[in-house]
Every structure is written in C-alpha cells, then in structure tokens.
XYZ file of C-alpha atoms in Angstrom:
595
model
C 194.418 109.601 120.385
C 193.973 113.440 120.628
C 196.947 116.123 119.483
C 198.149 118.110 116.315
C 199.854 115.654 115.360
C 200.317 116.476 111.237
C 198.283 112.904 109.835
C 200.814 113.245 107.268
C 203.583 113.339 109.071
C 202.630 110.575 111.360
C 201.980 108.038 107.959
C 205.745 109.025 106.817
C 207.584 108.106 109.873
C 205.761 104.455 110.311
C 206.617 104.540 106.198
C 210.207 105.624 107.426
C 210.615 102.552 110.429
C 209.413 100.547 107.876
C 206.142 99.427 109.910
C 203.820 100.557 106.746
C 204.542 100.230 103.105
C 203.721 103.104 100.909
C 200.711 101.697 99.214
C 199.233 100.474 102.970
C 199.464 104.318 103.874
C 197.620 106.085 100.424
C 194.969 103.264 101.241
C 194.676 103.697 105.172
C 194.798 107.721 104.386
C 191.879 107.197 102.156
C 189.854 105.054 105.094
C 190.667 107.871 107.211
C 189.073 110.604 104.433
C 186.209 108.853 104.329
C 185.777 107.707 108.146
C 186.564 110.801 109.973
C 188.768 108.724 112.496
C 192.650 109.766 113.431
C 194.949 107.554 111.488
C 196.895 106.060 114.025
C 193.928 104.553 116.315
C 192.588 103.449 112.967
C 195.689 101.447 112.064
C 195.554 99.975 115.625
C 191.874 98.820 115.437
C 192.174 97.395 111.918
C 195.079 95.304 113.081
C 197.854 97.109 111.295
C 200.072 98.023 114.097
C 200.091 97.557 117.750
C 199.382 100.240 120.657
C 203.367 100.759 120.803
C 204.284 101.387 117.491
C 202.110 103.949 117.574
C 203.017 105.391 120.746
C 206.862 104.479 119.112
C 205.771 107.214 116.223
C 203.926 109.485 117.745
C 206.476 110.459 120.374
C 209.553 110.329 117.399
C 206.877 113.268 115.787
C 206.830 114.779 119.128
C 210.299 114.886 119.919
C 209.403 112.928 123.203
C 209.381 109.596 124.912
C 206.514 107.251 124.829
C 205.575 104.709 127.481
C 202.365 101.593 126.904
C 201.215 101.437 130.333
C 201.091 98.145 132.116
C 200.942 96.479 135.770
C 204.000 97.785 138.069
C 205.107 100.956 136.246
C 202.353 102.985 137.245
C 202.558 103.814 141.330
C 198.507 104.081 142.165
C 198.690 106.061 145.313
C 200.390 108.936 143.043
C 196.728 109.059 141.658
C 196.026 111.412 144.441
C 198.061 113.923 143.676
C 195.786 115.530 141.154
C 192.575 113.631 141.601
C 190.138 111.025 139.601
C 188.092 114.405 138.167
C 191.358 115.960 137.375
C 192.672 112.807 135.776
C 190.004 112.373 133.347
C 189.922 115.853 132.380
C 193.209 116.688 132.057
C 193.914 113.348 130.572
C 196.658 112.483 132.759
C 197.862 109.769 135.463
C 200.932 110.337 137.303
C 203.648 107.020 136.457
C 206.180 107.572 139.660
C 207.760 109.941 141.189
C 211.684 111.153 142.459
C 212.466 113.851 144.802
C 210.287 116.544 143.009
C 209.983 115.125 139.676
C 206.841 113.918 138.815
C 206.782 111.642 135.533
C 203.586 111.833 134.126
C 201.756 109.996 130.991
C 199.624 112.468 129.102
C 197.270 112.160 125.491
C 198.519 115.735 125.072
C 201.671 116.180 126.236
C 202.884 118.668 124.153
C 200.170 120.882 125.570
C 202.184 123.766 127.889
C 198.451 124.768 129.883
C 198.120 121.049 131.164
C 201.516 120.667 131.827
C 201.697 123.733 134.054
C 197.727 122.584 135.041
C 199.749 119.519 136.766
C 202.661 121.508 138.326
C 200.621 123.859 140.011
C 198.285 120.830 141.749
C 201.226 118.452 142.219
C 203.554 121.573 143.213
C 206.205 119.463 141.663
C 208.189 119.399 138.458
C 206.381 117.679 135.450
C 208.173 115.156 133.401
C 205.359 114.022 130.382
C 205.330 111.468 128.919
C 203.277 110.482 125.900
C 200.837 107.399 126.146
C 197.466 106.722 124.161
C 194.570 108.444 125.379
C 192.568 104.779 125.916
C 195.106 103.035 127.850
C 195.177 106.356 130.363
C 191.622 106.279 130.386
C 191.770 102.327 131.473
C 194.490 102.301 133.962
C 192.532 105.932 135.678
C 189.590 103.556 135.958
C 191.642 101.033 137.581
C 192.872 102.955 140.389
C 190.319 105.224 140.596
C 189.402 105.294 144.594
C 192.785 103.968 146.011
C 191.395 100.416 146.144
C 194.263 98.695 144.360
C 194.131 94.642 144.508
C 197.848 94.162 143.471
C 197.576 90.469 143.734
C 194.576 90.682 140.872
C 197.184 92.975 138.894
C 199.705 90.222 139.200
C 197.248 87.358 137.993
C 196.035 89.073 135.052
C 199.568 89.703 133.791
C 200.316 88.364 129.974
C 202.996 88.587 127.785
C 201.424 91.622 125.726
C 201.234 93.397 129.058
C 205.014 93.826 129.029
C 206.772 95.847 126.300
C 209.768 98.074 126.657
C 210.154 101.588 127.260
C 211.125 103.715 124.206
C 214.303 105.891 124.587
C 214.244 108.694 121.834
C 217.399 109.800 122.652
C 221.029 108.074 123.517
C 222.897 111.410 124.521
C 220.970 111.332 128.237
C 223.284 108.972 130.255
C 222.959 106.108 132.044
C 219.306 104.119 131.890
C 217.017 104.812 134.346
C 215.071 102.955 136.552
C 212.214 103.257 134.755
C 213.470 102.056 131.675
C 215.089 98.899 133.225
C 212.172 98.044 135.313
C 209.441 98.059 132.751
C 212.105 95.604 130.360
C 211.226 91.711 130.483
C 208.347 89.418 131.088
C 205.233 89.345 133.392
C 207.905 87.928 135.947
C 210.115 90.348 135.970
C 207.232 93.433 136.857
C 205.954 90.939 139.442
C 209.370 91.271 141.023
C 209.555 94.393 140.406
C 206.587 95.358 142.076
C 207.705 93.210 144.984
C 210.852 95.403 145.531
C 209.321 98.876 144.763
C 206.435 97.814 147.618
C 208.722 96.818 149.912
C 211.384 99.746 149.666
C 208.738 102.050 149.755
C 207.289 100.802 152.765
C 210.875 100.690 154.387
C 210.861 96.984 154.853
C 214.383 95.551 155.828
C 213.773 92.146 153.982
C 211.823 90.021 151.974
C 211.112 86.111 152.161
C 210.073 84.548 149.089
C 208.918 81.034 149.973
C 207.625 77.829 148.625
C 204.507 76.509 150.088
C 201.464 73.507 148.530
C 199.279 76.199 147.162
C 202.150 77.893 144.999
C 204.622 81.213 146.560
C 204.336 83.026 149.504
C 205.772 86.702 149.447
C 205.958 88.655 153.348
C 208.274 91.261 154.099
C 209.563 92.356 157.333
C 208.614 96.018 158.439
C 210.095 96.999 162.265
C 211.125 93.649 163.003
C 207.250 92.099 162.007
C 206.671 89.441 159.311
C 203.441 90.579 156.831
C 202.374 89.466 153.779
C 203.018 91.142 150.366
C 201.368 89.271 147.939
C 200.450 86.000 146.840
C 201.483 85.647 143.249
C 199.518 82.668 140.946
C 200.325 79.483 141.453
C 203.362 77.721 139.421
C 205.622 80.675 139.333
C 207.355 79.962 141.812
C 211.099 77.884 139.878
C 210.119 81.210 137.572
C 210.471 84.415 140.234
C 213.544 82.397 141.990
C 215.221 82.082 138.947
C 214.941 85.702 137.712
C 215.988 86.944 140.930
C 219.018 84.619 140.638
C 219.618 86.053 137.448
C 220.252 89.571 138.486
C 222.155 88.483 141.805
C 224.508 86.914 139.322
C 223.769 82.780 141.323
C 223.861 79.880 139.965
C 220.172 79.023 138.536
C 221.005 75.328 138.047
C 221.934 74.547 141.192
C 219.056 73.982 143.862
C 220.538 71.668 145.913
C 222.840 73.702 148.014
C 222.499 77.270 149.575
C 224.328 80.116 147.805
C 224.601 84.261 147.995
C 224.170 86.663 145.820
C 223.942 90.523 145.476
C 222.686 93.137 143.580
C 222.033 96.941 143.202
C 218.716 98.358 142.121
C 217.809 101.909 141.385
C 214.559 102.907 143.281
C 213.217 106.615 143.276
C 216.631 107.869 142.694
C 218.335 105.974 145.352
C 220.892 103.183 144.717
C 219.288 100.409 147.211
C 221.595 96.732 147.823
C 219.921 93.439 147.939
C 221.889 90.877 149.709
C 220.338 87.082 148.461
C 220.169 84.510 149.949
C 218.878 81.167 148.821
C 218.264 78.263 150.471
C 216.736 74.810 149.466
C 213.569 73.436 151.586
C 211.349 70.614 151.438
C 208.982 72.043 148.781
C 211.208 74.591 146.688
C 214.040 76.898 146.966
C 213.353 79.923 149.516
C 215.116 83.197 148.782
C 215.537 86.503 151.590
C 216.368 89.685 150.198
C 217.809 92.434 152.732
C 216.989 95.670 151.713
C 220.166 97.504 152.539
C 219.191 101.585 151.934
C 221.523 103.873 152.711
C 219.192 106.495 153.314
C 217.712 104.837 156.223
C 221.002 105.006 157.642
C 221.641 106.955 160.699
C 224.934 107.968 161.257
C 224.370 110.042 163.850
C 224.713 108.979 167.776
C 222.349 111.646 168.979
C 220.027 109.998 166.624
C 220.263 106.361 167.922
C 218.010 107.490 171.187
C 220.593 106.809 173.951
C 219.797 108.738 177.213
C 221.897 111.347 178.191
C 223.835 110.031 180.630
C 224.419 106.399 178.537
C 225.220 108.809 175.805
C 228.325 110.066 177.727
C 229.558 106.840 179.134
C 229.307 105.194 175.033
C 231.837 108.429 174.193
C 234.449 107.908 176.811
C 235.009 104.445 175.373
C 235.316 105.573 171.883
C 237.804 108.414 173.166
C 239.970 106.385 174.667
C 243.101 105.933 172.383
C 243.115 101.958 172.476
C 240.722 98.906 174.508
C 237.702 97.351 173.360
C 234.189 98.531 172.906
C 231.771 95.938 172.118
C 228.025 96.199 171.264
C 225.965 93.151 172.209
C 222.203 91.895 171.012
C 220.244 89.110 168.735
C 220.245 89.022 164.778
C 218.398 92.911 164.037
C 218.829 94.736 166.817
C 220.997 97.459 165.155
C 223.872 96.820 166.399
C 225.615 97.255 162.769
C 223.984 100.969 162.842
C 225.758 101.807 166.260
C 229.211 100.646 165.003
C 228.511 102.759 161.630
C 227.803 105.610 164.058
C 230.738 105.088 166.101
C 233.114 104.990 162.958
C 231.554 108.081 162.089
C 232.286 109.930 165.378
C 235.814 108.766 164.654
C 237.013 108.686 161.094
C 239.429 111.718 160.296
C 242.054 111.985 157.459
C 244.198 111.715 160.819
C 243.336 108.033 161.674
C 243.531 104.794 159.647
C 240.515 102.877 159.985
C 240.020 99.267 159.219
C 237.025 96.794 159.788
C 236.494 93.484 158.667
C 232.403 92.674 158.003
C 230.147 89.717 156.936
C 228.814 91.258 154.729
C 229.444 94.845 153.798
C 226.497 96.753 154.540
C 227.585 100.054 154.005
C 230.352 102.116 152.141
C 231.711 104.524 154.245
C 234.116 107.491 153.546
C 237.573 107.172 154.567
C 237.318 103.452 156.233
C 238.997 100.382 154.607
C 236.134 98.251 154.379
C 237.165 94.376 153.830
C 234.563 91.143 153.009
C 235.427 88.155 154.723
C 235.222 84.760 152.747
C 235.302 81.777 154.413
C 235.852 79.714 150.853
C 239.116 80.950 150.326
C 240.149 81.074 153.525
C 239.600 84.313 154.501
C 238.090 84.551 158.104
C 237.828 87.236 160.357
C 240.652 86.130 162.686
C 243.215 85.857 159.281
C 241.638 89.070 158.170
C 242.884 90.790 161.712
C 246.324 89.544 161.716
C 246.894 91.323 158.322
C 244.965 94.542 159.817
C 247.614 94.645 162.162
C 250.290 94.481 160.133
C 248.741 97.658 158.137
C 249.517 99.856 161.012
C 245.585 100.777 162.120
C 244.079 102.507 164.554
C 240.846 101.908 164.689
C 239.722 98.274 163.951
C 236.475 97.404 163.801
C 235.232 93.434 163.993
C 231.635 92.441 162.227
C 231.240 90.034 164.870
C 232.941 87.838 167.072
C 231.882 84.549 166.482
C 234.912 82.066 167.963
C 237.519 82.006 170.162
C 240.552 82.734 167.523
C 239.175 86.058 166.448
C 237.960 86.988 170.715
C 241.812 86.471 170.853
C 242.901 88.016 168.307
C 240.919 91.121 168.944
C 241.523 91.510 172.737
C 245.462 91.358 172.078
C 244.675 93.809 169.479
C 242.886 95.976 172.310
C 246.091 95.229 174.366
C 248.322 96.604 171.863
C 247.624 100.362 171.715
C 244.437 100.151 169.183
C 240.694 101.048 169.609
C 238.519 97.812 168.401
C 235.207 97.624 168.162
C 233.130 94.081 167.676
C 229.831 93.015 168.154
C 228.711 90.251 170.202
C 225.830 87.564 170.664
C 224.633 87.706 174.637
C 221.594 88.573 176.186
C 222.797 92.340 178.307
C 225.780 93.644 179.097
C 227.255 92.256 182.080
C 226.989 88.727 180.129
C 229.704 90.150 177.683
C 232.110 89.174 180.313
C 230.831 85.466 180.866
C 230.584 84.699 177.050
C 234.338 85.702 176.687
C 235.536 84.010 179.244
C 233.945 80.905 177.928
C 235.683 81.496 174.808
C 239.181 81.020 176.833
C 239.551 84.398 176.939
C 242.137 85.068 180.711
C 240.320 87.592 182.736
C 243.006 89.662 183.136
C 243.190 90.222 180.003
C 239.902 91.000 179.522
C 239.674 93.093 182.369
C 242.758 95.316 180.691
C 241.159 95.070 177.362
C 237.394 96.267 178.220
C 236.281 99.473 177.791
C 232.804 99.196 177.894
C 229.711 96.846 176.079
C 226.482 98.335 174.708
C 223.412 95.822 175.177
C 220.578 97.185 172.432
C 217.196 96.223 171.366
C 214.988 97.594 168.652
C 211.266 98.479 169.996
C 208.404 99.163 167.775
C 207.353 102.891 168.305
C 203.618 103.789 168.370
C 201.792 105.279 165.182
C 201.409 108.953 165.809
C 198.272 108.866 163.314
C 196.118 106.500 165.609
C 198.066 107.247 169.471
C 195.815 106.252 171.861
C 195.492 105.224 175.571
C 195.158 102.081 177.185
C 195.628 100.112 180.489
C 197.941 97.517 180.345
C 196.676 93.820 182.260
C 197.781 92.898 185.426
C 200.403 90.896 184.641
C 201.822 93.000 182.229
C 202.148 95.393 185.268
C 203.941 92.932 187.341
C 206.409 91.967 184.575
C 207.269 95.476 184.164
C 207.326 95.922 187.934
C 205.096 98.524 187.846
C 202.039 97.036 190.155
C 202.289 100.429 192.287
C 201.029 102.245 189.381
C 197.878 100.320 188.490
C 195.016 102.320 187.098
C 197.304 104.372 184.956
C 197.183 105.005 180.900
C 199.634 103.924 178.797
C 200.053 104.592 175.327
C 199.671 101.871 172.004
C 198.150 102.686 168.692
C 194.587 101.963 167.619
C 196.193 100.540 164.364
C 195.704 102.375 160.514
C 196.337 102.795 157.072
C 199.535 104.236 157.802
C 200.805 101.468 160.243
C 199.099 98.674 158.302
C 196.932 98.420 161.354
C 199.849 97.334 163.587
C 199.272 100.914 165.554
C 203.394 100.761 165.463
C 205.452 102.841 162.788
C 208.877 103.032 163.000
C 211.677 101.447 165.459
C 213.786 102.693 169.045
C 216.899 101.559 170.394
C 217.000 100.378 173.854
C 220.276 100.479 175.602
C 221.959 98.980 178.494
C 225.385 100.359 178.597
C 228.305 99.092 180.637
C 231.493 101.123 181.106
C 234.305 99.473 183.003
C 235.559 101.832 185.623
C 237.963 100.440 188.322
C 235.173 98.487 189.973
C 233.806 96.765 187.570
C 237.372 96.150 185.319
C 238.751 94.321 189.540
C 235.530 92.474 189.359
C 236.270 91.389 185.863
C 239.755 90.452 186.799
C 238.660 88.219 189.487
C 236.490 86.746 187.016
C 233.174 87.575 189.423
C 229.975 85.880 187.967
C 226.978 88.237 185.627
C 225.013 88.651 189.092
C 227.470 90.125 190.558
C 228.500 92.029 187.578
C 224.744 93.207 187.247
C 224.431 94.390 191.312
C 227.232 95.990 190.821
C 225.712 98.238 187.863
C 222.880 98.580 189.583
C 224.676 100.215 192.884
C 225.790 102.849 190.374
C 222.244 103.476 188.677
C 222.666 101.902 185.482
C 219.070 100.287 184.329
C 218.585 96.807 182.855
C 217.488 96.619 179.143
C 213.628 96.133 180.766
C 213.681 98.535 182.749
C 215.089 100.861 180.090
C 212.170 100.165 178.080
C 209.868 100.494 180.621
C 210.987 104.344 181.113
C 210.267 104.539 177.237
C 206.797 103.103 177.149
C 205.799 105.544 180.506
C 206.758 108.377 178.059
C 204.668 107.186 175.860
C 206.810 106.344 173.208
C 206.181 102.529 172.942
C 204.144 100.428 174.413
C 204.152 98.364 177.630
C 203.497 95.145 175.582
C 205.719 95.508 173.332
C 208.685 96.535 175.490
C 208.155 93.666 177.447
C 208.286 91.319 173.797
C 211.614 92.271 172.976
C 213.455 92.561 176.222
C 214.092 89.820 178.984
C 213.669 89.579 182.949
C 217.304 89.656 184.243
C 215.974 87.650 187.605
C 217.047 84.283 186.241
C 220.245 84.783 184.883
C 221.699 87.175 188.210
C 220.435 84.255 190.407
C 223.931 82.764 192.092
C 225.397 79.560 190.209
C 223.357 80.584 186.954
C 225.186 78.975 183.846
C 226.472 82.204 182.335
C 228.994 81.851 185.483
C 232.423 81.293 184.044
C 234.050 78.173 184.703
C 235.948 77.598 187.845
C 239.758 76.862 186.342
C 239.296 80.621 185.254
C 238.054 82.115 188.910
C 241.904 81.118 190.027
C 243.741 82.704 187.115
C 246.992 84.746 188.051
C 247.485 88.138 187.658
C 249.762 89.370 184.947
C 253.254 91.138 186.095
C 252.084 94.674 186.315
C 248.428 94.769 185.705
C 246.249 96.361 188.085
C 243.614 94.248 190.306
C-alpha cells in the first residue's frame, strides 16, 4: 500500500480499535525497521489482520471511506473511462457511477494531482475512495479489455469475497446504494448483480427459474426473452429466498403463489420490483418487473401517434364525461397511454381517481387506489365508492368482468370521463367484447367515446441500420407485392443491441373515435366487420397496416411488424365469432337516446 500515511499513526489507531495489542505493535514496528516493508501490508501477510481492517484504519487516518473490492460492486465497462494504461498508472479503477459522480477506488487517494488527473479524463466529478493498492491492481487485470465473464465472477464467489462497506461518518444521511448492496453473502451480490444488469440494460422484467441443471436467469429487453446468467448449480432455494426476504414474502411457504414488492436504489434512481412467485414442477419461479420511473413517458407527443390519430385520442379526453378505452395483450403499453392521458388532464381543478392492479406509478395530484381481491376489494366495489367521492375523472386498470364493464359505462353515463383498458385484438372488437359482457348497446353506444388499439414494435438499432429485401411472402402479408424489389430497413445486429439489430420499442395505434356513424352502428349492435368497413370508408388504418407505414419509413422492420400485429381478414369475415349475440341485435332503444 503506497501513501504518507504516518507508520506511527497507523499502529495507534489498530492499537485504538483494539485489533493490535501494544506489545504486537513495538514488535511488528521492529519487523518493519529491519524489513523495509510498510507496516500495514506486513501485518496482512504475516496473518495479523485482514485486507479490511487495514483498509478500516487507513481510511479512519485519512479522514475517508474505505471499500475491499469484490464481484458486483465494481461496474467493468466504467473501466473505459480512463483506460487500462491509465488505470495502472494512476492506480485507479472507477467502482460506479451517478449522474456525474464518478466513485472511484484509489491507493492514493488523498493525492489532489490524480484526483483532478481523473476528472479531467472522465470529465466528471471524482468521489475516491480508498482501497489497497493489490486488490486494484487484481480487479484492473480482471477487466482489463472489456471481456467480462460475469457468470465465472459469480462461480468463484466465497464468503471472504463479501465484507461490508465502511461508513466513517453517521452525519451524511440516509445509506446509499452502495453501501446496502455490497452488505450480505455471495447471494446477495449475485442478486445484486442480476438487478444492476438488468436496470441498466432497461429490461422490464426478470424470470428466475428452476430447471435439472440448477437456475436459469433471462430478462426481457423490448418485449424479447435473453439470458442473463447462469448462476452455479444448488443456489437456486438460496437466491429465491433472499429475494423473498427483501419483498417482505413468506419464505416458508412454497406451495402456493404469493406477491411481493420492493424498492431498490440504482444509480440514484428509486426503481420498484413487483414479485411474483410461483411454484413449478422443479422449484419455485420468481418474475421481477422492473418498474422505473424514468423510463416513463408522460408525454402524448412522445407515445408516436400520427398526427391525425393524435387529434382524434384528444377529442375523447376533452370531452367532459363518456368512455375512452385503450385495448391490447399483456405489454403493449397500454398502462403508459393512460399515465399520459391523466397527465394531459390532472389540474388542481379536477378530482382524479383510478383504481389499478397494481400501482405502477405515483402520480401528482391523482388518488391512486390498490385493489385486493383478499379482502374484498375488487375493482367494481372500488368504483362504487369512487363515485360516491364526487370524481371526475376515473380511471379503471382494466376491465376484466361484467360487474365492473357495468359499473364503468353507467359511470360514463353519469356526467364523468372514465378511462379503462381492455383485452381484444383492434379496436372495432371493443364493441363485440362488451357486448358479450351484457353490456345493452345503447348504452354503449351513449357511453363510447373512442378505443385506442396499441402494439409495441421493436425499433431498429441505429448503430448497425442496414438494408434488406424482405421474402415474398412477407410482401404479401404486408400487402405490399406491388413494391417488390424494394429495400427495407432491419439491423445487422451489435454490441449495443445484443445482436438483436433492434434497440428500443414504438407504439402502433389503431384509433377509433365514435362519431354519429359509428356510435348508430354501435346502437344497432352491427357486427366488428362492419364496424371495421366502416373505419376504413373514413381512412382510418388497421393496426398492420399502421405498422407497415412504420417499417416503409424505416423505422422497424417488415418482419417484425408483421410478428406483433394480426391480419384483420378473418375476424371482418361475416358471421365471425366476435359477432355479438343475436338477443342483443333486437335491443330497444332507450326513451330519448339518439339512433
């Protein structure tokens, strides 16, 4: 270990912590006259203390905080920031970093001309911390090059990898992330490292799974399954049960599924993990969802609507009352567009209510209630006592039976602006599923304002753009056999995009807005394919063919638009099964409601 540290004054604080006894340090001072060697690394090699009570005592003489680095609190790619060369000279590998402070460990970090050394390469701020010269020197050789095998980090974990984090000082608030993440067992930085991976490479959940050879770890990034890691074998009961732990479940109980959450601190954002376990044939499986608030758009113009579907989603949400629904499968965003709607409207003016399963998101001046089913607290019970709180804008996590489709369209009916989503496959089928839920078409037809139909479609990599010419009968699915011999755009797949040539996600919209037409059409109950002709007399494209315009502009690809939306030719065919029932087609019209 290099530094002025006074030899002295380093002997009298391990005398003071009571690590050395007086005699031990007038003999170990006198191995030191006679050996040359600084008296702390000489204590460590003869056995007297460990590598962290001297880092423990040297940073008490320094007046600053000392770290023993291990697996999972150093962040390799940071390594690049200042270089292998640099590294090694300056003696000095950069830990993790938030906003544009850069915690650093350092054999010298009381030195002012390396600390500034580092600001001026990194061009951030420099937070040092102290760490022994040969444990820099090993972990710079570790990730010298960028070629990190995490999985090989993970199986080489021990026991006297993991040690805590000294804190010097009390007076500086509320622990870090640092400091909590780098407390516990080999377990706990395995999950650790887990989370940080995965939030860094904006991955909305992970699956933890049991499978013969030991745990499977994959996490989902735009809507893809890949593998994380595979941790060693019979750790599994072990990673389940520490993630339990901090999601405050029940560890003894396997048997039955349960939910949990918790809130992690991860380069200076507060992320939520929702838990969920679930027991299989070979073990309990556990999904985390990554909820990060800074991912969160709020802003319409943001989610990618066109122009014109832009203007017809507004006009809904200005009307003073009706019902605005957005419709798609599990992940398809449609959470985000409610969020966005809610923020167009909130005001210190309006009294805003929604009732979600879960939470996702906290949002300013909106009374956010969790259903729970256990005690009896559904969404449809959860409405009626909305409506006695005077609201005007309700908004429904989803509509899942025919109670709560009821109890929101009489809602819509009574002077307030609801907004649900929905499970159907576009937007004209809105109208069948609720009518299947016993739901009279003239009410609906009163209550509609308008669905959205979305779908989330991977966006190509920038980094590796290039062209390509789609297959014959990807040209005929997408309609698009008159343009045959043209380029289309898909990435080559690299680093960035973990070779997926996609990075990043697009809404696709299909967006319905009753006008007297369509709301006499409702009223008379009129099948989807009629619904759908009708949409497309006015110019309104089909979820496909919205995608289809996106992947000619070169902003996704023909493939995968065609992956995550559907060919409407089935369903509009007369007598499809999305056709409502035939004691509805008859129903009477209410006493002063318009055909």
């Amino acid at each position: 270990m290099s530094g002025p540290t006074p030899k002295s004054r380093l002997g009298q604080v391990l005398v003071d912590q009571g690590t050395l006894s007086k005699d031990q340090l007038d003999r170990a001072l006198a191995d030191q006259k006679n050996s040359g060697a600084m008296l702390g690394e000489m204590l460590v090699s003869q056995g007297v203390i460990n590598g962290q009570t001297l880092v423990r005592a040297l940073a008490q003489c320094l007046g600053l905080r000392g770290c023993q680095l291990r697996h999972g609190l150093v962040d390799p790619p940071l390594l690049k920031l200042i270089g292998d060369e640099e590294a090694e000279r300056l003696m000095a590998i950069p830990m993790f970093k938030v906003r544009d402070t850069l915690t650093v460990a350092m054999a010298e970090p009381q030195s002012l001309p390396k600390v500034d050394r580092l600001r001026e390469i990194t061009g951030c701020r420099i937070r040092p911390v102290l760490a022994l010269e040969s444990n820099i020197r090993e972990f710079i050789q570790k990730y010298k090059g960028g070629n990190v095998d995490v999985n090989a980090f993970l199986t080489s974990l021990a026991d006297s990898d993991v040690e805590v984090v000294e804190r010097e000082s009390v007076d500086e608030g509320p622990i870090t992330d640092l400091d909590r993440m780098v407390a516990g067992s080999p377990i706990v930085n395995l999950v650790n490292v887990a989370l940080l991976t995965a939030v860094r490479d904006h991955a909305s959940d992970i699956h933890i799974e049991p499978d013969k050879r030991g745990t499977a770890i994959r996490y989902r990034i735009d809507g893809v399954l890949r593998d994380l890691m595979k941790p060693p074998a019979g750790i599994h009961n072990s990673v389940v049960s520490r993630i339990k732990v901090i999601a405050k479940m029940d560890i003894a109980e396997k048997r039955l599924p349960q939910e949990g959450r918790v809130r992690i601190v991860c380069e200076g954002r507060d992320i939520d993990l929702r838990v969920s376990s679930m027991p299989t044939l070979l073990g309990e499986k556990l999904v985390l969802r990554i909820l990060d608030k800074g991912n969160l758009r709020l802003n319409l113009e943001d989610l990618g609507l066109r122009t014109e579907s832009l203007a017809s989603f507004r006009r809904m949400l200005d009307k003073p009352h009706g019902l605005v629904l957005v419709t798609g499968p599990t992940g398809s965003g449609k959470t985000t567009t409610l969020y966005s709607a809610l923020d167009l409207l909130r005001s210190p003016e309006l009294n805003i209510v929604t009732v979600e399963d879960p939470v996702e998101y906290q949002l300013d001046m909106v009374n956010q209630i969790q259903v729970a089913p256990a005690i009896g607290l559904t969404f449809a019970r959860a409405l009626r006592s909305i409506l006695r709180q005077d609201p005007d804008v309700i908004m429904v996590g989803e509509i899942r039976d025919e109670e709560t489709a009821r109890v929101a369209v009489q809602a819509a009916l009574t002077g307030h602006l609801v907004l649900a989503t929905l499970h159907t496959n576009d937007a004209p089928g809105t109208v069948a599923r609720l009518l299947d839920m016993n739901i009279e078409p003239y009410l609906l037809s009163s209550a509609l304002n308008g669905v959205v139909a979305q779908r989330l479609a991977r966006t190509v990599c920038p980094n590796c753009a290039t062209k390509y010419y789609p297959s014959e009968q990807e040209l005929t699915d997408a309609d698009l056999t008159s343009k045959a011999g043209r380029a289309f755009r898909r990435g080559a797949g690299c680093q960035q995009c973990h070779d997926t040539g996609f990075r990043g996600r697009m809404g696709i919209y299909e967006v319905m807005e009753v006008n007297a037409d369509i709301r006499r059409l409702i009223h008379h109950a009129a099948p989807t394919h009629e619904l759908r002709a009708k949409l497309r007399g006015i110019g309104v494209l089909t979820l496909r063919e919205e995608g289809v315009e996106l992947a000619q502009e070169g902003k996704s690809s023909l493939d995968e638009v065609l992956r995550v939306t559907h060919d409407d030719d089935v369903s509009d065919a007369p007598g499809a099964p999305d056709a409502p029932p035939a004691k509805e087609t008859g129903a009477k019209q209410k006493p002063g409601e318009a055909a």
